[in-house]
PDB file of C-alpha atoms and ligand atoms in Angstrom:
ATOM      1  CA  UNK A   1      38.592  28.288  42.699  1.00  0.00           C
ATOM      2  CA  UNK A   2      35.161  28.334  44.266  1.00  0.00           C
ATOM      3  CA  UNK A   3      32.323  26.800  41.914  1.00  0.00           C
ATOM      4  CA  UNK A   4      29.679  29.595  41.481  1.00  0.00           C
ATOM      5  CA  UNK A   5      26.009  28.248  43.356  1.00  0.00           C
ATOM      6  CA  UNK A   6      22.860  29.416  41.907  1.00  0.00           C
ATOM      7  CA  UNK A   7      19.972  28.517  44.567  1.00  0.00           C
ATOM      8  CA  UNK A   8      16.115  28.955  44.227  1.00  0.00           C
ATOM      9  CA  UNK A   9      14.192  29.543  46.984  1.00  0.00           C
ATOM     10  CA  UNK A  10      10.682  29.057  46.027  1.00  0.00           C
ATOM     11  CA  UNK A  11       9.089  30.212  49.068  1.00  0.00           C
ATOM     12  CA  UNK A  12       5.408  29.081  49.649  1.00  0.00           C
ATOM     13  CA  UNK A  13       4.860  28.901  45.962  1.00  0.00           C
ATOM     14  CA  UNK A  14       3.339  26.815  43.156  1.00  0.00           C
ATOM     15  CA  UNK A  15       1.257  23.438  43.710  1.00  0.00           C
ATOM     16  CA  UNK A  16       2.398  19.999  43.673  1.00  0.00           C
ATOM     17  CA  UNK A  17       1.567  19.685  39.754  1.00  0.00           C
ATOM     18  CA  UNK A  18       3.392  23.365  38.989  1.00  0.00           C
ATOM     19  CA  UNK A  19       6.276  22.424  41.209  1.00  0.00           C
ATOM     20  CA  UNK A  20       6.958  19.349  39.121  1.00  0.00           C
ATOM     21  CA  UNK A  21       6.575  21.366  36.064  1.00  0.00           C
ATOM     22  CA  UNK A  22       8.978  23.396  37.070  1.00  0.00           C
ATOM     23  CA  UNK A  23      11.738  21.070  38.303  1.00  0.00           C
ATOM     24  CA  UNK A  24      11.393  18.822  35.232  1.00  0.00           C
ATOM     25  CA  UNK A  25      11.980  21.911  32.829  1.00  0.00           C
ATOM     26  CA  UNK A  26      14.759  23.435  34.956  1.00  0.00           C
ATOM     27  CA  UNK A  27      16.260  19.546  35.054  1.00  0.00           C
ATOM     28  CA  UNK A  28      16.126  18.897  31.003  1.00  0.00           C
ATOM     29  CA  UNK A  29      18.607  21.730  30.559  1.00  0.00           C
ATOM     30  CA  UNK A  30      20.977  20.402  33.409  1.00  0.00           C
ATOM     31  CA  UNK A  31      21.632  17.002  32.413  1.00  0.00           C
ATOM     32  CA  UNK A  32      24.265  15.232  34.734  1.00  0.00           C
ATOM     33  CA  UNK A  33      27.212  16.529  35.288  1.00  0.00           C
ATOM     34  CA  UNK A  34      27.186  19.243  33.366  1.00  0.00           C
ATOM     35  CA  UNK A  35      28.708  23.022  33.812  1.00  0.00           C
ATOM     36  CA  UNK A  36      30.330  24.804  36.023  1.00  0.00           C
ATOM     37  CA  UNK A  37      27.984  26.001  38.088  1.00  0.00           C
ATOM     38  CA  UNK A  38      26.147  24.308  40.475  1.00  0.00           C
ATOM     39  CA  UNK A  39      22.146  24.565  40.834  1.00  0.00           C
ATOM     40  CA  UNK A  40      20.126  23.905  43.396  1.00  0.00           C
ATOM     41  CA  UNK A  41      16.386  24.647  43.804  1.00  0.00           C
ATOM     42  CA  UNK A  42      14.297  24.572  47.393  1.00  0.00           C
ATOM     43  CA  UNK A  43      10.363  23.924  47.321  1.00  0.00           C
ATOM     44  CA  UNK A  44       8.075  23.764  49.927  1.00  0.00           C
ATOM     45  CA  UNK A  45       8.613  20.653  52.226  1.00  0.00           C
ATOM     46  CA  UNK A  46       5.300  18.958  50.819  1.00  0.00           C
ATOM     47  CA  UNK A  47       7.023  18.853  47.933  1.00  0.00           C
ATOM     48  CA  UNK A  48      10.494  17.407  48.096  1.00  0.00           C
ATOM     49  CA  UNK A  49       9.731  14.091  47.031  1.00  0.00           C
ATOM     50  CA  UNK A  50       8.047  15.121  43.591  1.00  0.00           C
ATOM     51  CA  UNK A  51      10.842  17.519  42.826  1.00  0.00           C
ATOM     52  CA  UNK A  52      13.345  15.278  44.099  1.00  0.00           C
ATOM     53  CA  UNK A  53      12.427  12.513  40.931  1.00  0.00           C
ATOM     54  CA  UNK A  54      11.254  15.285  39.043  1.00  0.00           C
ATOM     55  CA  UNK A  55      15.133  16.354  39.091  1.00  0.00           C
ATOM     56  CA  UNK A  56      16.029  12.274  38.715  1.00  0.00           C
ATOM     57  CA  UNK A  57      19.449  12.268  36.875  1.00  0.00           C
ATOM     58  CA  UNK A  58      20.129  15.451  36.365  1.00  0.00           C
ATOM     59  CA  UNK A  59      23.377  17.435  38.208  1.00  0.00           C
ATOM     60  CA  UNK A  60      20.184  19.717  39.881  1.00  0.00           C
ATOM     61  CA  UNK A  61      20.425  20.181  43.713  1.00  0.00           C
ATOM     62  CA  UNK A  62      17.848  19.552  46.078  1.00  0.00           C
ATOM     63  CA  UNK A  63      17.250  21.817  49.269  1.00  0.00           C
ATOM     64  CA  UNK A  64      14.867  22.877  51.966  1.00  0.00           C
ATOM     65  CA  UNK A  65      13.779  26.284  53.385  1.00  0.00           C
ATOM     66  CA  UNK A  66      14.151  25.582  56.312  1.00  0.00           C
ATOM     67  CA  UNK A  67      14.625  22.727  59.172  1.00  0.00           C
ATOM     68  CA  UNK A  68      13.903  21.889  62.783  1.00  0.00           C
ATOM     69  CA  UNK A  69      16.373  22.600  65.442  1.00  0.00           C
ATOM     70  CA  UNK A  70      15.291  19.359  67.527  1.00  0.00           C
ATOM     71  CA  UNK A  71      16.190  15.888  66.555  1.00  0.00           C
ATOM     72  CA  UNK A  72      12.836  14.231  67.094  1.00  0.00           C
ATOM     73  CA  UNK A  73       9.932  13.905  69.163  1.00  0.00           C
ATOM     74  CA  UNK A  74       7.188  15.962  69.971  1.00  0.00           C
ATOM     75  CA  UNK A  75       7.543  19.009  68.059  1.00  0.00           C
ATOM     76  CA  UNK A  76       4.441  19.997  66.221  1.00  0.00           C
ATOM     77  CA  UNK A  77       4.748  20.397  62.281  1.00  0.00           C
ATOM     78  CA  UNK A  78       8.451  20.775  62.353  1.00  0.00           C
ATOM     79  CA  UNK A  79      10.776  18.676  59.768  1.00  0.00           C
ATOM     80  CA  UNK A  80      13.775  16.996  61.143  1.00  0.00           C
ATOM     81  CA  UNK A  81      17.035  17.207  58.911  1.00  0.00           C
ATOM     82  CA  UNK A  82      17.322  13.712  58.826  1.00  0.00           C
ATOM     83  CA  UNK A  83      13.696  13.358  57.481  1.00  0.00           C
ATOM     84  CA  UNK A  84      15.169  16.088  54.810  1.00  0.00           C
ATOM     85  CA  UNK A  85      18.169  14.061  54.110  1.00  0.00           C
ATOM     86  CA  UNK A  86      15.874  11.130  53.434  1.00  0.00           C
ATOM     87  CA  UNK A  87      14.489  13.203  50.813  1.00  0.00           C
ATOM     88  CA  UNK A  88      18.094  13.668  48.930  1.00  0.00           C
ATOM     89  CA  UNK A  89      18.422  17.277  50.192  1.00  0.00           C
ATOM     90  CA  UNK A  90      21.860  18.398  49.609  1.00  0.00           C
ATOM     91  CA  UNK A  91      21.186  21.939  51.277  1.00  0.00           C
ATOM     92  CA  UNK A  92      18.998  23.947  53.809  1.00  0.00           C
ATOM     93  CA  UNK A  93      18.105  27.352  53.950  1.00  0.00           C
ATOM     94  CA  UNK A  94      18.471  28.550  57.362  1.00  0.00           C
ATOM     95  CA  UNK A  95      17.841  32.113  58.917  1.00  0.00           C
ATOM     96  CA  UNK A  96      15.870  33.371  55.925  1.00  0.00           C
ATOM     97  CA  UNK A  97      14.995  36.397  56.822  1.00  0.00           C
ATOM     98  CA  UNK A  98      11.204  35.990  56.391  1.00  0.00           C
ATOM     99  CA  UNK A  99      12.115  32.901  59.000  1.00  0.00           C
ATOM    100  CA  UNK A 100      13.523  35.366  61.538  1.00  0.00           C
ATOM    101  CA  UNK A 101      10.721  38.567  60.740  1.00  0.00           C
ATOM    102  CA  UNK A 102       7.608  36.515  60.472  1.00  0.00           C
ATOM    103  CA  UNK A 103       8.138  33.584  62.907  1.00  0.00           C
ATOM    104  CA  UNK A 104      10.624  35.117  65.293  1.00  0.00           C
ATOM    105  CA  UNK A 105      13.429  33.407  64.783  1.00  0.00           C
ATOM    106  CA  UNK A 106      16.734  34.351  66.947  1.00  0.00           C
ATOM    107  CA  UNK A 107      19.831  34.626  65.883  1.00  0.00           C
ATOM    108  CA  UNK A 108      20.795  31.506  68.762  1.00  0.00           C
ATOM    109  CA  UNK A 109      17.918  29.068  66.742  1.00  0.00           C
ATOM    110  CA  UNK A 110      19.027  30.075  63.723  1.00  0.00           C
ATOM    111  CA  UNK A 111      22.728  28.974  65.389  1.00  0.00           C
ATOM    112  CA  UNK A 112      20.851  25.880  66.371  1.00  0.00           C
ATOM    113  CA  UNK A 113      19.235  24.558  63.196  1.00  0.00           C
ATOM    114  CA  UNK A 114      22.444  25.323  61.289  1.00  0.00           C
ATOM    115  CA  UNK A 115      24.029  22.358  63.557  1.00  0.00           C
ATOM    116  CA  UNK A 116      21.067  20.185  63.356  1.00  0.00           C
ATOM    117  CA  UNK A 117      21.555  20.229  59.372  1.00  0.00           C
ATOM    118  CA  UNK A 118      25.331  19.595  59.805  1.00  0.00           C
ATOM    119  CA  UNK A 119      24.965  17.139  62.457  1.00  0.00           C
ATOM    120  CA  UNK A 120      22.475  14.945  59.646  1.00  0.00           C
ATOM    121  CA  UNK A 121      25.375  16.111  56.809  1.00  0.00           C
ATOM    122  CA  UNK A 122      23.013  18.599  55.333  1.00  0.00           C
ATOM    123  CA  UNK A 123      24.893  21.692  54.190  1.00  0.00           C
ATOM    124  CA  UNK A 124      23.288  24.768  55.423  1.00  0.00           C
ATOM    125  CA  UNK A 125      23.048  28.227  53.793  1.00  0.00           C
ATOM    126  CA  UNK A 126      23.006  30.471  56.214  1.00  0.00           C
ATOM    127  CA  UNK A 127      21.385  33.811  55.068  1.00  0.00           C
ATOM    128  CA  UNK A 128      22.318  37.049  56.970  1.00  0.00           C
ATOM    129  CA  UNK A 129      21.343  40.707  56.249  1.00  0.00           C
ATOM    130  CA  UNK A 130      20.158  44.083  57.804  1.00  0.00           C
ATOM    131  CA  UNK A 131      16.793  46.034  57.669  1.00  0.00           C
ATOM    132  CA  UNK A 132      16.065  48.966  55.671  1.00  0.00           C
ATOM    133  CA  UNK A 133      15.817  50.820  59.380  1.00  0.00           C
ATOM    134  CA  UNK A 134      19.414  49.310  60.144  1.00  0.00           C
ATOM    135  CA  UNK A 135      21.136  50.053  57.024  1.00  0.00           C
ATOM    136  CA  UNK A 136      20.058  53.985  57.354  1.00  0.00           C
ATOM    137  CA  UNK A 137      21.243  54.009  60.861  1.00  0.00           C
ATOM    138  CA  UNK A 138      24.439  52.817  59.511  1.00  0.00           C
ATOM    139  CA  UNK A 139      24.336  49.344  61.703  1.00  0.00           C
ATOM    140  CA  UNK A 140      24.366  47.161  58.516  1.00  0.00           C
ATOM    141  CA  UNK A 141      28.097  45.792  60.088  1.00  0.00           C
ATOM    142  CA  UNK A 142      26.864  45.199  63.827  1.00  0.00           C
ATOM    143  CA  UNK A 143      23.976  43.668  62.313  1.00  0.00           C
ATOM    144  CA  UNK A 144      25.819  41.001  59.874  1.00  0.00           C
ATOM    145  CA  UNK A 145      28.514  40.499  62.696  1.00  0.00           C
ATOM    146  CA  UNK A 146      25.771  39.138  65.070  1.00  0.00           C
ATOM    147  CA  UNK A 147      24.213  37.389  62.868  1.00  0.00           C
ATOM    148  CA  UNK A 148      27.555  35.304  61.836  1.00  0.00           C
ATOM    149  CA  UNK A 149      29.219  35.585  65.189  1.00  0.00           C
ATOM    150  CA  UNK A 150      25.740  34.004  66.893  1.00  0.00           C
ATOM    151  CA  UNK A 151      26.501  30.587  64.114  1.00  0.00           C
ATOM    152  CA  UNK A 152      30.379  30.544  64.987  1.00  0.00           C
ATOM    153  CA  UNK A 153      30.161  30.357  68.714  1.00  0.00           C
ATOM    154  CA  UNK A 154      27.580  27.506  68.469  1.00  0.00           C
ATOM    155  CA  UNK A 155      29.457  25.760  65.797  1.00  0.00           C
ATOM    156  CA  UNK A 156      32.542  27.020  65.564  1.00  0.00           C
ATOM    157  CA  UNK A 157      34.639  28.309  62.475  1.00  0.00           C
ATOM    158  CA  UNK A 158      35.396  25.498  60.679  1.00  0.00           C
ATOM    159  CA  UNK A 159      31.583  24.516  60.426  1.00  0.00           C
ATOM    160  CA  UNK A 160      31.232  27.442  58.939  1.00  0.00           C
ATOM    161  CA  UNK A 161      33.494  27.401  56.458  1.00  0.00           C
ATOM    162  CA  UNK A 162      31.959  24.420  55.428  1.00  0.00           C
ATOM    163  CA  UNK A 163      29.083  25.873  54.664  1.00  0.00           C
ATOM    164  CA  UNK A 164      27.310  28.251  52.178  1.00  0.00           C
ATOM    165  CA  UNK A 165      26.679  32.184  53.424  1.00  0.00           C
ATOM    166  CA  UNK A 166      23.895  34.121  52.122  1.00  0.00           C
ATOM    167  CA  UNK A 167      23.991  37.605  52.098  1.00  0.00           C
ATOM    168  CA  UNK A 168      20.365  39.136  51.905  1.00  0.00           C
ATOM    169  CA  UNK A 169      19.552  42.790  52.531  1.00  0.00           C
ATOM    170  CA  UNK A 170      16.105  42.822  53.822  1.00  0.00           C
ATOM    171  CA  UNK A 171      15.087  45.685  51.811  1.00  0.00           C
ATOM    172  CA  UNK A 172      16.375  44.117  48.907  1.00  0.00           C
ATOM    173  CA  UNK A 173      14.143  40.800  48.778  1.00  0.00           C
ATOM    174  CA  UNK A 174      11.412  40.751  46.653  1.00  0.00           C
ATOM    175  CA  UNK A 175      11.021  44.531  46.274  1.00  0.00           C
ATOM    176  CA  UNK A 176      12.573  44.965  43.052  1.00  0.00           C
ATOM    177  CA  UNK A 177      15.001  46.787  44.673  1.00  0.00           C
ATOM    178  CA  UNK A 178      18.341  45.068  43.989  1.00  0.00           C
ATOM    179  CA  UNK A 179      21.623  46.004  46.287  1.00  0.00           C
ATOM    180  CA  UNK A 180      24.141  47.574  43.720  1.00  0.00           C
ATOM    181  CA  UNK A 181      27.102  45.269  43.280  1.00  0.00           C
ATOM    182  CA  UNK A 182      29.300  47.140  45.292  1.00  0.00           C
ATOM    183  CA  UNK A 183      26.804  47.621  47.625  1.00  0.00           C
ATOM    184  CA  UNK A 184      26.852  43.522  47.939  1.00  0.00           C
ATOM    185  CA  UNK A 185      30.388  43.168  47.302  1.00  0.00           C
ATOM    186  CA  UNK A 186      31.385  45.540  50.242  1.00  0.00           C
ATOM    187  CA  UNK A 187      29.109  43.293  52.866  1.00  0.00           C
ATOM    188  CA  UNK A 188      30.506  39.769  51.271  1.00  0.00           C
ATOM    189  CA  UNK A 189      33.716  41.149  51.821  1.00  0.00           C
ATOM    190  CA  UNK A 190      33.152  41.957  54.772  1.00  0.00           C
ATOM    191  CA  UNK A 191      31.692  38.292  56.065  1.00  0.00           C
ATOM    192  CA  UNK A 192      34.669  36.525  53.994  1.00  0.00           C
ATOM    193  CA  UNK A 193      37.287  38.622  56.372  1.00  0.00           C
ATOM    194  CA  UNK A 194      35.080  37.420  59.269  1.00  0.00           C
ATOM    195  CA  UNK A 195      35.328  33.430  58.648  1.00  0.00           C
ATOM    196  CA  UNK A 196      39.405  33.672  58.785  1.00  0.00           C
ATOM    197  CA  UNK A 197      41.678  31.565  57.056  1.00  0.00           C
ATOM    198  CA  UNK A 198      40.020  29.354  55.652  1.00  0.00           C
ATOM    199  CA  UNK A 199      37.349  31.663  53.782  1.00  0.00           C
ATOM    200  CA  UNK A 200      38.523  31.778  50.894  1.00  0.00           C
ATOM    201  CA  UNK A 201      37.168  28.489  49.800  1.00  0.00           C
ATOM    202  CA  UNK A 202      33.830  29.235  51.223  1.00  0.00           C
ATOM    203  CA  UNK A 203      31.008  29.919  48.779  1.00  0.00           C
ATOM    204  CA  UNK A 204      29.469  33.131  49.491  1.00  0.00           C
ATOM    205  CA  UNK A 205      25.817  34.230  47.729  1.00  0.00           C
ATOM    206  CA  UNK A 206      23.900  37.575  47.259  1.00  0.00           C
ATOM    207  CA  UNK A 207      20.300  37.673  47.411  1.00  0.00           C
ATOM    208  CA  UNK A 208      17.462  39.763  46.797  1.00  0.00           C
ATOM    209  CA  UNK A 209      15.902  40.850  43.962  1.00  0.00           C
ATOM    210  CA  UNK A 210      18.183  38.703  41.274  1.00  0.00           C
ATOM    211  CA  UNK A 211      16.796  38.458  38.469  1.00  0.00           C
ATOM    212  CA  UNK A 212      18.139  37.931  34.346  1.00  0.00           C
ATOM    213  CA  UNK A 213      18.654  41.703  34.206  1.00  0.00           C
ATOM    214  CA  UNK A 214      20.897  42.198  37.077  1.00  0.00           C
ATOM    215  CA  UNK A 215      22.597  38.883  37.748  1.00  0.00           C
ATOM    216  CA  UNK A 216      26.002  39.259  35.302  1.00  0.00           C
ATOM    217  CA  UNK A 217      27.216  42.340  37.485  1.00  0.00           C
ATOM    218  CA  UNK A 218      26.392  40.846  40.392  1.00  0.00           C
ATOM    219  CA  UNK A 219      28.560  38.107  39.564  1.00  0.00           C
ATOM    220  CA  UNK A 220      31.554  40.496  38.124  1.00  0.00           C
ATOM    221  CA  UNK A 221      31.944  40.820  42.253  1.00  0.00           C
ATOM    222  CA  UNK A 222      35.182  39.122  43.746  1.00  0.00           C
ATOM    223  CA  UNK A 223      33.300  37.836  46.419  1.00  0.00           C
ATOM    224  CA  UNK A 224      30.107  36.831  45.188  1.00  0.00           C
ATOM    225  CA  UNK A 225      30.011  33.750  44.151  1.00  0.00           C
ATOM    226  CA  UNK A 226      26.356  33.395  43.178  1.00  0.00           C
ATOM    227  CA  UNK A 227      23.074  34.065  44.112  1.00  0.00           C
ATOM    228  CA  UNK A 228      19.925  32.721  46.294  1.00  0.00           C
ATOM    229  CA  UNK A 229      16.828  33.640  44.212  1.00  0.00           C
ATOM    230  CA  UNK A 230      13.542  33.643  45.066  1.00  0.00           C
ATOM    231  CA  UNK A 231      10.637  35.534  42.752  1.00  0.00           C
ATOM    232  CA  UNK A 232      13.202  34.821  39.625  1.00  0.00           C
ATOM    233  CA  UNK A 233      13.498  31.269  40.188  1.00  0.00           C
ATOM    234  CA  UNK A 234      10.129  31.134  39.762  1.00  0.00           C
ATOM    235  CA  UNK A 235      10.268  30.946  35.979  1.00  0.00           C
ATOM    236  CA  UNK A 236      12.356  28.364  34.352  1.00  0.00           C
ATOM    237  CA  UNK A 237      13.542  29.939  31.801  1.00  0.00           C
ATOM    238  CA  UNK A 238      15.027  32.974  33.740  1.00  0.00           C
ATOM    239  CA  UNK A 239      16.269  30.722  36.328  1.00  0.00           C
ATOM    240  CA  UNK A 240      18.241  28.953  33.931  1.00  0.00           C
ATOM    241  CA  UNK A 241      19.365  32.135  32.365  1.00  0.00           C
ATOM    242  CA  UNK A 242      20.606  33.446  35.518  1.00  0.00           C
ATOM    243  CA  UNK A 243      22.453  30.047  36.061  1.00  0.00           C
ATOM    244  CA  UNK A 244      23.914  30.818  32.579  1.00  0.00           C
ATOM    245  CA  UNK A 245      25.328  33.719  33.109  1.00  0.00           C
ATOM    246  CA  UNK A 246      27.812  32.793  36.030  1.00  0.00           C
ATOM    247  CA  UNK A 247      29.372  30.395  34.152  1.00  0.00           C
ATOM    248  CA  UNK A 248      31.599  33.273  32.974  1.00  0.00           C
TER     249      UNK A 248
HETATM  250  P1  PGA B 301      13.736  37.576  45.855  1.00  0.00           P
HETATM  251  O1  PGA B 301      13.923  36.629  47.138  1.00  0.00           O
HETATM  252  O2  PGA B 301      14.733  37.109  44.820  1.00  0.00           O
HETATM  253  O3  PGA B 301      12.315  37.370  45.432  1.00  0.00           O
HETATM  254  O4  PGA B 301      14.011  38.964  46.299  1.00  0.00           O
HETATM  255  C1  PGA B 301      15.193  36.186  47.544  1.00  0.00           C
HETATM  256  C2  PGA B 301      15.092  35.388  48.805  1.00  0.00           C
HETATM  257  O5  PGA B 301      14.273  35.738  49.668  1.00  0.00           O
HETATM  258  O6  PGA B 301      15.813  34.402  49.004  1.00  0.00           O
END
């Protein structure tokens, strides 16, 4: 049985005092322990320490958006994942799409900063997903593939399936435009046939464009087994909401 992971990714969002806000009211309705789903929430680097005792006792997850591919040394305004596990993160984004568009990451960095955060015990969540211009020229497949295959030749399969896999359409993040569930479903069932054997304990998300509205058929899917959420997790109250509704 695979415990259902809600994750939000607040992006370069908020300020220190709204960031705090927003952990402490998220953490009041997750009191230790509690539920059967897990939640997690990532905020800017900057901010990891406030959310991190912002979140204090609570069973609330702490993750980053992203992390360094180098150990140490002299690598301008990157953040090592042993500085992030210093902060209590549990997780790491890595790959984001707006990672790989904006700041050119490759799908052999994105390989390499997904064994940096092992190598410090971070777990990563690797996100994968086609372009509007992909999915109409009917590459969504050859796209995903690479994106996995790139992670499992650097790491191998086992540190995979150790891991968390985010599946996020491009088109689909933060343009309202949500992937239908079989739409997701068909691509997470695709990736879970990709990471072998032992896949089937591997937790396996869908994001873009969750929100309160859409979540609970989302989460009907076999092999979704929650969601990374970014403009949604924004707002307590429908971030919590969202976590609510895969508890069923
Ligand atoms: P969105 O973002 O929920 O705002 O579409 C999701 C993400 O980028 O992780």
């Amino acid at each position: 049985m695979r415990r259902p992971l809600i994750v939000g990714n607040w992006k370069m969002n908020g300020s220190r005092h709204s960031s705090i806000e927003l952990a402490d009211n998220i953490a009041r309705h997750f009191s230790a322990g509690d539920g059967r789903v897990e939640c997690a929430v990532c905020p800017p680097h900057v901010f990891l320490a406030d959310v991190a005792s912002a979140l204090g006792g609570s069973s609330v997850g702490l993750g980053a958006q992203d992390v360094s591919q180098f150990e140490q040394g002299a690598y301008t305004g990157d953040v090592s994942a042993a500085m992030l596990a210093e902060f209590s993160c549990t997780y790491v984004l890595v790959g984001h799409s707006e990672r790989r568009a904006c700041f050119g990451e490759t799908s052999s960095q994105v390989a390499a900063k997904f064994l940096a955060a092992q190598g410090e015990g971070l777990t990563p969540i690797l996100c994968v997903g086609e372009t509007l211009a992909e999915r109409q020229a009917d590459r969504t497949l050859e796209v995903i593939a690479e994106q996995i295959d790139a992670v499992v030749e650097a790491a191998g399969l086992d540190a995979l399936t150790s891991a968390v896999v985010a599946y996020e359409p491009v088109w689909a993040i933060g343009t309202g435009e949500v992937a239908s569930p079989a739409q997701a479903q068909e691509i997470l069932a695709f990736i879970r046939a990709r990471l072998g054997e032992k896949a089937n304990t591997v937790r396996l998300l869908y994001g873009g464009s969750v929100n309160a509205e859409n979540a609970a058929q989302l989460f009907e899917q076999h092999d979704i087994d929650g969601a990374l959420v970014g403009g949604a997790a924004l707002q307590a109250e429908q971030f919590m909401t969202i976590c609510q509704m895969a508890e069923t």
